Amino acid sequence: MFGYIFINGRLIIENKAKIHVRDRGFLYGDGLFETLRSYKGFIFMLDAHLQRLFHSLKVLKYNIYFDKEYIEDAVNKTVKKNNLSAGDTYIKIIVTRGIHRGELHFDKYYKPNLIIIADSLAPYPEDDYTKGINIISSSIIRQAIGSPIYSHKLLNYFENIFAKDEAHYNGAQEAIFLTRDHLVLEGASSNIFYIKRNMLYTPPLTQNILPGITREVVIDICNENRIKVRQKKIHYRDIIEADEVFKTSSVAGIVPVRKIDRFIITREIPGKITARLMKLYLSRVEL
Ligand code: PLP
């Protein structure tokens, strides 16, 4: 059975939903996206996702003709049209720069395409949360500063899917990007935290990483519950010697890590603090 896709103001049955082949998202990955989810119909952190999207649209000079309220309404309509208002839903918002006009620079005449996809969310394996996941270091070495690519959620996602494939090939669920100096940046589709002596650490946003919404929620939960958290440069050594490690993302939430490359982090999964954070996180999504 086909669902309905929102394209530029219209809800179109999936097998008829089309985008122009000269769209710059298709040609160059010149577009942005947000992936988020609902919990039993409650769309979690939609406003924060839209804020991140609109910040990137502005910084990257997209000619926007819609506002946050318009997208919020479109998301709700798409979820409703697909009969997903009561379940756990995977939602993807995509904005491309529009149809290519021949010049590569950001022409002020481009008209972005807005696409929204909503699907019922297939649950992650329970074992990920109770036994922890394995992560590997990607072979892709990234810079810690000086690129516009990583702080925006760009359609140009090739490094991420390449790293995910490396993880899959090696029997792991996530890959992390390191710098040449072995600093830990982020996962292919997640942010990374580690815990040492009851203190949480995560890399700062100055390090070419995505300002993850879930990362922010976790920091907020820590501040609210007097759990100590610090944003600082993290070395590979820090995470393999950590008491606990977890990754965060909007779709999966907080996921404990059992093993990094060949190093077992902990056999107690989830660790004490990770378990507490997972509980506090779940209490936020169950409104
Ligand atoms: N970092 C990268 C590279 C990602 O692609 C993602 C999400 O897909 C994240 C971090 C986590 O971000 P969020 O918590 O906003 O889902």
PDB file of C-alpha atoms and ligand atoms in Angstrom:
ATOM      1  CA  MET A   1       0.000   0.000   0.000  1.00  0.00           C
ATOM      2  CA  PHE A   2       1.331   3.411  -0.931  1.00  0.00           C
ATOM      3  CA  GLY A   3       1.489   6.327   1.436  1.00  0.00           C
ATOM      4  CA  TYR A   4       1.167  10.030   0.703  1.00  0.00           C
ATOM      5  CA  ILE A   5       4.122  12.367   0.280  1.00  0.00           C
ATOM      6  CA  PHE A   6       3.921  16.101   0.818  1.00  0.00           C
ATOM      7  CA  ILE A   7       5.509  17.964  -2.104  1.00  0.00           C
ATOM      8  CA  ASN A   8       5.316  21.750  -2.264  1.00  0.00           C
ATOM      9  CA  GLY A   9       1.886  22.064  -0.708  1.00  0.00           C
ATOM     10  CA  ARG A  10       0.250  18.937  -2.127  1.00  0.00           C
ATOM     11  CA  LEU A  11      -0.167  15.459  -0.684  1.00  0.00           C
ATOM     12  CA  ILE A  12       0.553  13.052  -3.508  1.00  0.00           C
ATOM     13  CA  ILE A  13       0.261   9.281  -3.571  1.00  0.00           C
ATOM     14  CA  GLU A  14       3.777   7.876  -3.304  1.00  0.00           C
ATOM     15  CA  ASN A  15       3.992   6.168  -6.699  1.00  0.00           C
ATOM     16  CA  LYS A  16       3.072   9.454  -8.387  1.00  0.00           C
ATOM     17  CA  ALA A  17       5.277  11.707  -6.229  1.00  0.00           C
ATOM     18  CA  LYS A  18       8.008  13.172  -8.409  1.00  0.00           C
ATOM     19  CA  ILE A  19      10.875  15.646  -8.251  1.00  0.00           C
ATOM     20  CA  HIS A  20      12.521  17.199 -11.304  1.00  0.00           C
ATOM     21  CA  VAL A  21      15.736  15.398 -12.398  1.00  0.00           C
ATOM     22  CA  ARG A  22      17.495  18.781 -12.527  1.00  0.00           C
ATOM     23  CA  ASP A  23      16.749  19.396  -8.853  1.00  0.00           C
ATOM     24  CA  ARG A  24      19.974  20.446  -7.131  1.00  0.00           C
ATOM     25  CA  GLY A  25      19.318  18.049  -4.275  1.00  0.00           C
ATOM     26  CA  PHE A  26      19.505  15.204  -6.800  1.00  0.00           C
ATOM     27  CA  LEU A  27      22.374  16.671  -8.843  1.00  0.00           C
ATOM     28  CA  TYR A  28      24.614  17.945  -6.045  1.00  0.00           C
ATOM     29  CA  GLY A  29      23.168  16.987  -2.685  1.00  0.00           C
ATOM     30  CA  ASP A  30      22.301  20.684  -2.391  1.00  0.00           C
ATOM     31  CA  GLY A  31      19.554  20.357   0.163  1.00  0.00           C
ATOM     32  CA  LEU A  32      18.870  19.913   3.855  1.00  0.00           C
ATOM     33  CA  PHE A  33      16.896  17.402   5.822  1.00  0.00           C
ATOM     34  CA  GLU A  34      15.590  16.704   9.282  1.00  0.00           C
ATOM     35  CA  THR A  35      14.776  13.277  10.621  1.00  0.00           C
ATOM     36  CA  LEU A  36      12.529  13.077  13.642  1.00  0.00           C
ATOM     37  CA  ARG A  37       9.923  10.866  15.151  1.00  0.00           C
ATOM     38  CA  SER A  38       6.720  10.727  17.086  1.00  0.00           C
ATOM     39  CA  TYR A  39       6.038   8.659  20.171  1.00  0.00           C
ATOM     40  CA  LYS A  40       2.435   7.442  20.127  1.00  0.00           C
ATOM     41  CA  GLY A  41       1.441  10.445  18.064  1.00  0.00           C
ATOM     42  CA  PHE A  42       3.490  13.032  19.988  1.00  0.00           C
ATOM     43  CA  ILE A  43       6.002  14.581  17.572  1.00  0.00           C
ATOM     44  CA  PHE A  44       9.099  15.067  19.693  1.00  0.00           C
ATOM     45  CA  MET A  45      11.146  18.302  19.458  1.00  0.00           C
ATOM     46  CA  LEU A  46       9.607  19.435  16.157  1.00  0.00           C
ATOM     47  CA  ASP A  47      10.275  23.053  16.998  1.00  0.00           C
ATOM     48  CA  ALA A  48      13.982  22.421  17.665  1.00  0.00           C
ATOM     49  CA  HIS A  49      14.319  20.511  14.381  1.00  0.00           C
ATOM     50  CA  LEU A  50      12.691  23.389  12.521  1.00  0.00           C
ATOM     51  CA  GLN A  51      14.951  25.882  14.236  1.00  0.00           C
ATOM     52  CA  ARG A  52      18.024  23.932  13.135  1.00  0.00           C
ATOM     53  CA  LEU A  53      16.632  23.632   9.596  1.00  0.00           C
ATOM     54  CA  PHE A  54      15.831  27.334   9.301  1.00  0.00           C
ATOM     55  CA  HIS A  55      19.203  28.304  10.709  1.00  0.00           C
ATOM     56  CA  SER A  56      20.917  26.233   7.995  1.00  0.00           C
ATOM     57  CA  LEU A  57      18.572  27.544   5.284  1.00  0.00           C
ATOM     58  CA  LYS A  58      19.562  31.060   6.258  1.00  0.00           C
ATOM     59  CA  VAL A  59      23.301  30.469   6.594  1.00  0.00           C
ATOM     60  CA  LEU A  60      23.417  28.552   3.299  1.00  0.00           C
ATOM     61  CA  LYS A  61      21.394  31.240   1.490  1.00  0.00           C
ATOM     62  CA  TYR A  62      18.309  29.276   0.458  1.00  0.00           C
ATOM     63  CA  ASN A  63      15.499  31.461  -0.897  1.00  0.00           C
ATOM     64  CA  ILE A  64      12.837  30.418   1.550  1.00  0.00           C
ATOM     65  CA  TYR A  65       9.222  31.267   0.876  1.00  0.00           C
ATOM     66  CA  PHE A  66       7.710  29.313   3.802  1.00  0.00           C
ATOM     67  CA  ASP A  67       7.999  29.632   7.552  1.00  0.00           C
ATOM     68  CA  LYS A  68       8.192  27.242  10.499  1.00  0.00           C
ATOM     69  CA  GLU A  69       4.435  27.280  11.053  1.00  0.00           C
ATOM     70  CA  TYR A  70       3.900  26.262   7.419  1.00  0.00           C
ATOM     71  CA  ILE A  71       6.167  23.217   7.792  1.00  0.00           C
ATOM     72  CA  GLU A  72       4.682  22.323  11.169  1.00  0.00           C
ATOM     73  CA  ASP A  73       1.225  22.326   9.620  1.00  0.00           C
ATOM     74  CA  ALA A  74       2.492  20.324   6.614  1.00  0.00           C
ATOM     75  CA  VAL A  75       4.064  17.715   8.921  1.00  0.00           C
ATOM     76  CA  ASN A  76       0.804  17.330  10.840  1.00  0.00           C
ATOM     77  CA  LYS A  77      -1.195  17.019   7.620  1.00  0.00           C
ATOM     78  CA  THR A  78       1.200  14.415   6.224  1.00  0.00           C
ATOM     79  CA  VAL A  79       1.074  12.342   9.407  1.00  0.00           C
ATOM     80  CA  LYS A  80      -2.719  12.531   9.468  1.00  0.00           C
ATOM     81  CA  LYS A  81      -3.163  11.688   5.780  1.00  0.00           C
ATOM     82  CA  ASN A  82      -1.073   8.558   6.315  1.00  0.00           C
ATOM     83  CA  ASN A  83      -3.161   7.513   9.346  1.00  0.00           C
ATOM     84  CA  LEU A  84      -0.136   7.762  11.614  1.00  0.00           C
ATOM     85  CA  SER A  85      -1.515  10.168  14.216  1.00  0.00           C
ATOM     86  CA  ALA A  86      -1.604   7.589  17.017  1.00  0.00           C
ATOM     87  CA  GLY A  87       1.503   5.498  16.385  1.00  0.00           C
ATOM     88  CA  ASP A  88       5.283   5.809  16.426  1.00  0.00           C
ATOM     89  CA  THR A  89       6.157   7.652  13.237  1.00  0.00           C
ATOM     90  CA  TYR A  90       9.351   8.328  11.311  1.00  0.00           C
ATOM     91  CA  ILE A  91       9.247  11.796   9.775  1.00  0.00           C
ATOM     92  CA  LYS A  92      11.621  13.247   7.214  1.00  0.00           C
ATOM     93  CA  ILE A  93      11.539  16.887   6.138  1.00  0.00           C
ATOM     94  CA  ILE A  94      13.575  17.687   3.029  1.00  0.00           C
ATOM     95  CA  VAL A  95      14.298  21.067   1.472  1.00  0.00           C
ATOM     96  CA  THR A  96      16.300  21.206  -1.760  1.00  0.00           C
ATOM     97  CA  ARG A  97      17.549  24.410  -3.359  1.00  0.00           C
ATOM     98  CA  GLY A  98      15.362  23.802  -6.401  1.00  0.00           C
ATOM     99  CA  ILE A  99      15.855  23.227 -10.117  1.00  0.00           C
ATOM    100  CA  HIS A 100      19.385  23.862 -11.334  1.00  0.00           C
ATOM    101  CA  ARG A 101      19.807  26.901 -13.582  1.00  0.00           C
ATOM    102  CA  GLY A 102      23.312  26.251 -14.902  1.00  0.00           C
ATOM    103  CA  GLU A 103      25.469  28.154 -12.420  1.00  0.00           C
ATOM    104  CA  LEU A 104      26.821  26.385  -9.376  1.00  0.00           C
ATOM    105  CA  HIS A 105      26.678  29.325  -6.981  1.00  0.00           C
ATOM    106  CA  PHE A 106      23.640  30.080  -4.809  1.00  0.00           C
ATOM    107  CA  ASP A 107      21.556  32.024  -7.307  1.00  0.00           C
ATOM    108  CA  LYS A 108      18.885  34.208  -5.710  1.00  0.00           C
ATOM    109  CA  TYR A 109      16.283  32.944  -8.218  1.00  0.00           C
ATOM    110  CA  TYR A 110      16.209  29.358  -6.977  1.00  0.00           C
ATOM    111  CA  LYS A 111      12.883  28.154  -5.614  1.00  0.00           C
ATOM    112  CA  PRO A 112      13.339  25.401  -3.019  1.00  0.00           C
ATOM    113  CA  ASN A 113      11.351  22.171  -3.063  1.00  0.00           C
ATOM    114  CA  LEU A 114       9.812  21.053   0.218  1.00  0.00           C
ATOM    115  CA  ILE A 115       9.126  17.364   0.687  1.00  0.00           C
ATOM    116  CA  ILE A 116       7.789  15.573   3.761  1.00  0.00           C
ATOM    117  CA  ILE A 117       7.723  11.829   4.234  1.00  0.00           C
ATOM    118  CA  ALA A 118       6.007  10.050   7.143  1.00  0.00           C
ATOM    119  CA  ASP A 119       6.199   6.311   7.720  1.00  0.00           C
ATOM    120  CA  SER A 120       5.359   4.074  10.608  1.00  0.00           C
ATOM    121  CA  LEU A 121       8.532   3.527  12.596  1.00  0.00           C
ATOM    122  CA  ALA A 122       9.994   0.038  12.735  1.00  0.00           C
ATOM    123  CA  PRO A 123      11.238  -0.388  16.329  1.00  0.00           C
ATOM    124  CA  TYR A 124      14.970  -0.802  16.921  1.00  0.00           C
ATOM    125  CA  PRO A 125      16.055  -4.191  18.297  1.00  0.00           C
ATOM    126  CA  GLU A 126      15.454  -4.354  22.045  1.00  0.00           C
ATOM    127  CA  ASP A 127      18.980  -5.804  22.401  1.00  0.00           C
ATOM    128  CA  ASP A 128      20.480  -2.455  21.334  1.00  0.00           C
ATOM    129  CA  TYR A 129      19.168  -0.945  24.565  1.00  0.00           C
ATOM    130  CA  THR A 130      19.658  -3.907  26.888  1.00  0.00           C
ATOM    131  CA  LYS A 131      22.930  -5.353  25.579  1.00  0.00           C
ATOM    132  CA  GLY A 132      24.429  -2.286  23.907  1.00  0.00           C
ATOM    133  CA  ILE A 133      25.717  -1.748  20.395  1.00  0.00           C
ATOM    134  CA  ASN A 134      29.137  -2.154  18.828  1.00  0.00           C
ATOM    135  CA  ILE A 135      30.741   0.801  17.141  1.00  0.00           C
ATOM    136  CA  ILE A 136      33.819   1.051  14.961  1.00  0.00           C
ATOM    137  CA  SER A 137      36.118   3.872  13.891  1.00  0.00           C
ATOM    138  CA  SER A 138      35.415   4.856  10.314  1.00  0.00           C
ATOM    139  CA  SER A 139      38.302   4.834   7.848  1.00  0.00           C
ATOM    140  CA  ILE A 140      37.183   8.362   6.905  1.00  0.00           C
ATOM    141  CA  ILE A 141      39.335  10.910   8.707  1.00  0.00           C
ATOM    142  CA  ARG A 142      37.640  14.260   9.239  1.00  0.00           C
ATOM    143  CA  GLN A 143      38.883  17.699  10.079  1.00  0.00           C
ATOM    144  CA  ALA A 144      37.991  19.128  13.460  1.00  0.00           C
ATOM    145  CA  ILE A 145      37.436  22.638  12.147  1.00  0.00           C
ATOM    146  CA  GLY A 146      36.868  24.649   9.018  1.00  0.00           C
ATOM    147  CA  SER A 147      34.157  22.941   6.961  1.00  0.00           C
ATOM    148  CA  PRO A 148      30.560  24.063   6.429  1.00  0.00           C
ATOM    149  CA  ILE A 149      29.503  20.508   5.686  1.00  0.00           C
ATOM    150  CA  TYR A 150      29.195  18.991   9.124  1.00  0.00           C
ATOM    151  CA  SER A 151      27.261  21.503  11.170  1.00  0.00           C
ATOM    152  CA  HIS A 152      24.328  21.352   8.723  1.00  0.00           C
ATOM    153  CA  LYS A 153      22.188  18.325   8.032  1.00  0.00           C
ATOM    154  CA  LEU A 154      22.959  18.249   4.329  1.00  0.00           C
ATOM    155  CA  LEU A 155      21.498  15.870   1.773  1.00  0.00           C
ATOM    156  CA  ASN A 156      25.127  15.381   0.814  1.00  0.00           C
ATOM    157  CA  TYR A 157      25.394  12.460   3.254  1.00  0.00           C
ATOM    158  CA  PHE A 158      27.816  10.198   1.467  1.00  0.00           C
ATOM    159  CA  GLU A 159      30.499  10.056   4.158  1.00  0.00           C
ATOM    160  CA  ASN A 160      27.816   9.083   6.631  1.00  0.00           C
ATOM    161  CA  ILE A 161      26.349   6.244   4.578  1.00  0.00           C
ATOM    162  CA  PHE A 162      29.837   5.051   3.644  1.00  0.00           C
ATOM    163  CA  ALA A 163      30.736   4.914   7.356  1.00  0.00           C
ATOM    164  CA  LYS A 164      27.453   3.136   8.147  1.00  0.00           C
ATOM    165  CA  ASP A 165      28.325   0.540   5.549  1.00  0.00           C
ATOM    166  CA  GLU A 166      31.753   0.078   7.119  1.00  0.00           C
ATOM    167  CA  ALA A 167      30.007  -0.500  10.446  1.00  0.00           C
ATOM    168  CA  HIS A 168      27.566  -2.978   8.931  1.00  0.00           C
ATOM    169  CA  TYR A 169      30.366  -4.861   7.173  1.00  0.00           C
ATOM    170  CA  ASN A 170      32.194  -5.187  10.500  1.00  0.00           C
ATOM    171  CA  GLY A 171      29.166  -6.366  12.470  1.00  0.00           C
ATOM    172  CA  ALA A 172      28.727  -3.006  14.213  1.00  0.00           C
ATOM    173  CA  GLN A 173      25.722  -0.690  14.410  1.00  0.00           C
ATOM    174  CA  GLU A 174      27.503   2.661  14.246  1.00  0.00           C
ATOM    175  CA  ALA A 175      30.779   4.160  13.024  1.00  0.00           C
ATOM    176  CA  ILE A 176      32.518   7.167  14.556  1.00  0.00           C
ATOM    177  CA  PHE A 177      34.520   9.827  12.781  1.00  0.00           C
ATOM    178  CA  LEU A 178      37.942  10.685  14.179  1.00  0.00           C
ATOM    179  CA  THR A 179      40.398  13.405  13.238  1.00  0.00           C
ATOM    180  CA  ARG A 180      43.982  12.731  12.211  1.00  0.00           C
ATOM    181  CA  ASP A 181      44.906  13.423  15.858  1.00  0.00           C
ATOM    182  CA  HIS A 182      42.423  10.799  17.075  1.00  0.00           C
ATOM    183  CA  LEU A 183      39.893  13.260  18.395  1.00  0.00           C
ATOM    184  CA  VAL A 184      36.372  11.827  18.459  1.00  0.00           C
ATOM    185  CA  LEU A 185      33.862  13.944  16.535  1.00  0.00           C
ATOM    186  CA  GLU A 186      30.525  12.143  16.158  1.00  0.00           C
ATOM    187  CA  GLY A 187      28.843   9.022  14.873  1.00  0.00           C
ATOM    188  CA  ALA A 188      27.701   8.586  11.262  1.00  0.00           C
ATOM    189  CA  SER A 189      24.169   9.361  12.406  1.00  0.00           C
ATOM    190  CA  SER A 190      24.570  10.202  16.092  1.00  0.00           C
ATOM    191  CA  ASN A 191      26.408  12.233  18.711  1.00  0.00           C
ATOM    192  CA  ILE A 192      28.702  10.570  21.212  1.00  0.00           C
ATOM    193  CA  PHE A 193      28.891  10.891  25.009  1.00  0.00           C
ATOM    194  CA  TYR A 194      31.119   9.140  27.496  1.00  0.00           C
ATOM    195  CA  ILE A 195      31.074   8.931  31.272  1.00  0.00           C
ATOM    196  CA  LYS A 196      34.101   8.828  33.558  1.00  0.00           C
ATOM    197  CA  ARG A 197      33.845   9.040  37.337  1.00  0.00           C
ATOM    198  CA  ASN A 198      30.190  10.171  37.256  1.00  0.00           C
ATOM    199  CA  MET A 199      30.881  13.006  34.803  1.00  0.00           C
ATOM    200  CA  LEU A 200      29.518  13.184  31.263  1.00  0.00           C
ATOM    201  CA  TYR A 201      31.606  14.422  28.342  1.00  0.00           C
ATOM    202  CA  THR A 202      30.709  15.194  24.746  1.00  0.00           C
ATOM    203  CA  PRO A 203      32.581  17.097  22.011  1.00  0.00           C
ATOM    204  CA  PRO A 204      31.752  20.823  21.694  1.00  0.00           C
ATOM    205  CA  LEU A 205      29.844  22.201  18.697  1.00  0.00           C
ATOM    206  CA  THR A 206      32.987  24.027  17.577  1.00  0.00           C
ATOM    207  CA  GLN A 207      34.315  20.671  16.371  1.00  0.00           C
ATOM    208  CA  ASN A 208      32.580  20.323  12.991  1.00  0.00           C
ATOM    209  CA  ILE A 209      29.754  18.206  14.339  1.00  0.00           C
ATOM    210  CA  LEU A 210      26.020  18.314  13.890  1.00  0.00           C
ATOM    211  CA  PRO A 211      24.287  20.214  16.702  1.00  0.00           C
ATOM    212  CA  GLY A 212      22.210  17.157  17.530  1.00  0.00           C
ATOM    213  CA  ILE A 213      18.776  17.780  18.980  1.00  0.00           C
ATOM    214  CA  THR A 214      19.016  14.693  21.193  1.00  0.00           C
ATOM    215  CA  ARG A 215      22.481  15.805  22.349  1.00  0.00           C
ATOM    216  CA  GLU A 216      20.883  19.066  23.475  1.00  0.00           C
ATOM    217  CA  VAL A 217      18.032  17.258  25.226  1.00  0.00           C
ATOM    218  CA  VAL A 218      20.548  15.084  27.111  1.00  0.00           C
ATOM    219  CA  ILE A 219      22.567  18.140  28.198  1.00  0.00           C
ATOM    220  CA  ASP A 220      19.335  19.778  29.321  1.00  0.00           C
ATOM    221  CA  ILE A 221      18.299  16.687  31.290  1.00  0.00           C
ATOM    222  CA  CYS A 222      21.718  16.656  32.959  1.00  0.00           C
ATOM    223  CA  ASN A 223      21.456  20.309  33.935  1.00  0.00           C
ATOM    224  CA  GLU A 224      17.967  19.807  35.278  1.00  0.00           C
ATOM    225  CA  ASN A 225      18.965  16.781  37.356  1.00  0.00           C
ATOM    226  CA  ARG A 226      22.344  17.979  38.583  1.00  0.00           C
ATOM    227  CA  ILE A 227      24.216  15.409  36.554  1.00  0.00           C
ATOM    228  CA  LYS A 228      27.607  16.878  35.686  1.00  0.00           C
ATOM    229  CA  VAL A 229      28.210  17.362  31.965  1.00  0.00           C
ATOM    230  CA  ARG A 230      31.123  18.988  30.116  1.00  0.00           C
ATOM    231  CA  GLN A 231      31.648  19.780  26.461  1.00  0.00           C
ATOM    232  CA  LYS A 232      35.298  19.257  25.656  1.00  0.00           C
ATOM    233  CA  LYS A 233      37.586  17.784  23.039  1.00  0.00           C
ATOM    234  CA  ILE A 234      37.512  14.036  23.374  1.00  0.00           C
ATOM    235  CA  HIS A 235      40.344  11.701  22.519  1.00  0.00           C
ATOM    236  CA  TYR A 236      39.848   8.149  21.265  1.00  0.00           C
ATOM    237  CA  ARG A 237      41.690   6.993  24.410  1.00  0.00           C
ATOM    238  CA  ASP A 238      39.016   8.694  26.561  1.00  0.00           C
ATOM    239  CA  ILE A 239      36.191   6.654  25.108  1.00  0.00           C
ATOM    240  CA  ILE A 240      37.907   3.291  25.128  1.00  0.00           C
ATOM    241  CA  GLU A 241      38.842   3.849  28.783  1.00  0.00           C
ATOM    242  CA  ALA A 242      35.430   5.251  29.705  1.00  0.00           C
ATOM    243  CA  ASP A 243      33.104   3.834  32.357  1.00  0.00           C
ATOM    244  CA  GLU A 244      30.129   4.174  29.991  1.00  0.00           C
ATOM    245  CA  VAL A 245      29.603   5.340  26.412  1.00  0.00           C
ATOM    246  CA  PHE A 246      26.348   6.066  24.599  1.00  0.00           C
ATOM    247  CA  LYS A 247      25.195   7.597  21.351  1.00  0.00           C
ATOM    248  CA  THR A 248      22.226   9.874  20.772  1.00  0.00           C
ATOM    249  CA  SER A 249      19.922  10.472  17.828  1.00  0.00           C
ATOM    250  CA  SER A 250      16.354  11.571  17.304  1.00  0.00           C
ATOM    251  CA  VAL A 251      15.103   8.291  15.944  1.00  0.00           C
ATOM    252  CA  ALA A 252      16.908   5.906  18.330  1.00  0.00           C
ATOM    253  CA  GLY A 253      17.163   8.144  21.437  1.00  0.00           C
ATOM    254  CA  ILE A 254      19.936   7.151  23.877  1.00  0.00           C
ATOM    255  CA  VAL A 255      21.684   3.910  22.946  1.00  0.00           C
ATOM    256  CA  PRO A 256      24.371   2.347  25.167  1.00  0.00           C
ATOM    257  CA  VAL A 257      27.637   1.250  23.579  1.00  0.00           C
ATOM    258  CA  ARG A 258      29.158  -2.094  24.561  1.00  0.00           C
ATOM    259  CA  LYS A 259      32.225  -2.232  22.373  1.00  0.00           C
ATOM    260  CA  ILE A 260      34.370   0.203  20.356  1.00  0.00           C
ATOM    261  CA  ASP A 261      36.543  -1.475  17.741  1.00  0.00           C
ATOM    262  CA  ARG A 262      38.104  -4.338  19.742  1.00  0.00           C
ATOM    263  CA  PHE A 263      37.666  -2.739  23.168  1.00  0.00           C
ATOM    264  CA  ILE A 264      34.829  -3.788  25.472  1.00  0.00           C
ATOM    265  CA  ILE A 265      33.687  -0.674  27.359  1.00  0.00           C
ATOM    266  CA  THR A 266      31.540  -2.277  30.004  1.00  0.00           C
ATOM    267  CA  ARG A 267      29.671  -5.492  30.568  1.00  0.00           C
ATOM    268  CA  GLU A 268      27.025  -3.752  32.632  1.00  0.00           C
ATOM    269  CA  ILE A 269      24.578  -2.469  29.996  1.00  0.00           C
ATOM    270  CA  PRO A 270      23.116   0.021  30.297  1.00  0.00           C
ATOM    271  CA  GLY A 271      25.588   1.518  32.776  1.00  0.00           C
ATOM    272  CA  LYS A 272      24.225   3.232  35.881  1.00  0.00           C
ATOM    273  CA  ILE A 273      24.195   6.798  34.550  1.00  0.00           C
ATOM    274  CA  THR A 274      23.188   5.814  31.013  1.00  0.00           C
ATOM    275  CA  ALA A 275      20.234   3.890  32.459  1.00  0.00           C
ATOM    276  CA  ARG A 276      19.187   6.923  34.501  1.00  0.00           C
ATOM    277  CA  LEU A 277      19.405   9.189  31.443  1.00  0.00           C
ATOM    278  CA  MET A 278      17.451   6.719  29.303  1.00  0.00           C
ATOM    279  CA  LYS A 279      14.686   6.748  31.892  1.00  0.00           C
ATOM    280  CA  LEU A 280      14.643  10.543  32.135  1.00  0.00           C
ATOM    281  CA  TYR A 281      14.663  10.810  28.337  1.00  0.00           C
ATOM    282  CA  LEU A 282      11.703   8.454  28.023  1.00  0.00           C
ATOM    283  CA  SER A 283       9.774  10.468  30.576  1.00  0.00           C
ATOM    284  CA  ARG A 284      10.126  13.492  28.256  1.00  0.00           C
ATOM    285  CA  VAL A 285       8.846  11.721  25.159  1.00  0.00           C
ATOM    286  CA  GLU A 286       5.843  10.253  26.941  1.00  0.00           C
ATOM    287  CA  LEU A 287       3.815  13.422  27.299  1.00  0.00           C
TER     288      LEU A 287
HETATM  289  N1  PLP B   1      25.320  13.575  13.895  1.00  0.00           N
HETATM  290  C1  PLP B   1      25.007  13.220  12.632  1.00  0.00           C
HETATM  291  C2  PLP B   1      26.069  13.223  11.590  1.00  0.00           C
HETATM  292  C3  PLP B   1      23.703  12.827  12.311  1.00  0.00           C
HETATM  293  O1  PLP B   1      23.389  12.503  11.069  1.00  0.00           O
HETATM  294  C4  PLP B   1      22.728  12.791  13.340  1.00  0.00           C
HETATM  295  C5  PLP B   1      21.355  12.384  13.063  1.00  0.00           C
HETATM  296  O2  PLP B   1      21.054  11.794  12.067  1.00  0.00           O
HETATM  297  C6  PLP B   1      23.091  13.161  14.637  1.00  0.00           C
HETATM  298  C7  PLP B   1      24.399  13.567  14.876  1.00  0.00           C
HETATM  299  C8  PLP B   1      22.091  13.184  15.757  1.00  0.00           C
HETATM  300  O3  PLP B   1      21.284  14.305  15.609  1.00  0.00           O
HETATM  301  P1  PLP B   1      19.802  14.403  16.190  1.00  0.00           P
HETATM  302  O4  PLP B   1      19.883  14.147  17.644  1.00  0.00           O
HETATM  303  O5  PLP B   1      19.379  15.774  15.865  1.00  0.00           O
HETATM  304  O6  PLP B   1      18.996  13.346  15.479  1.00  0.00           O
END
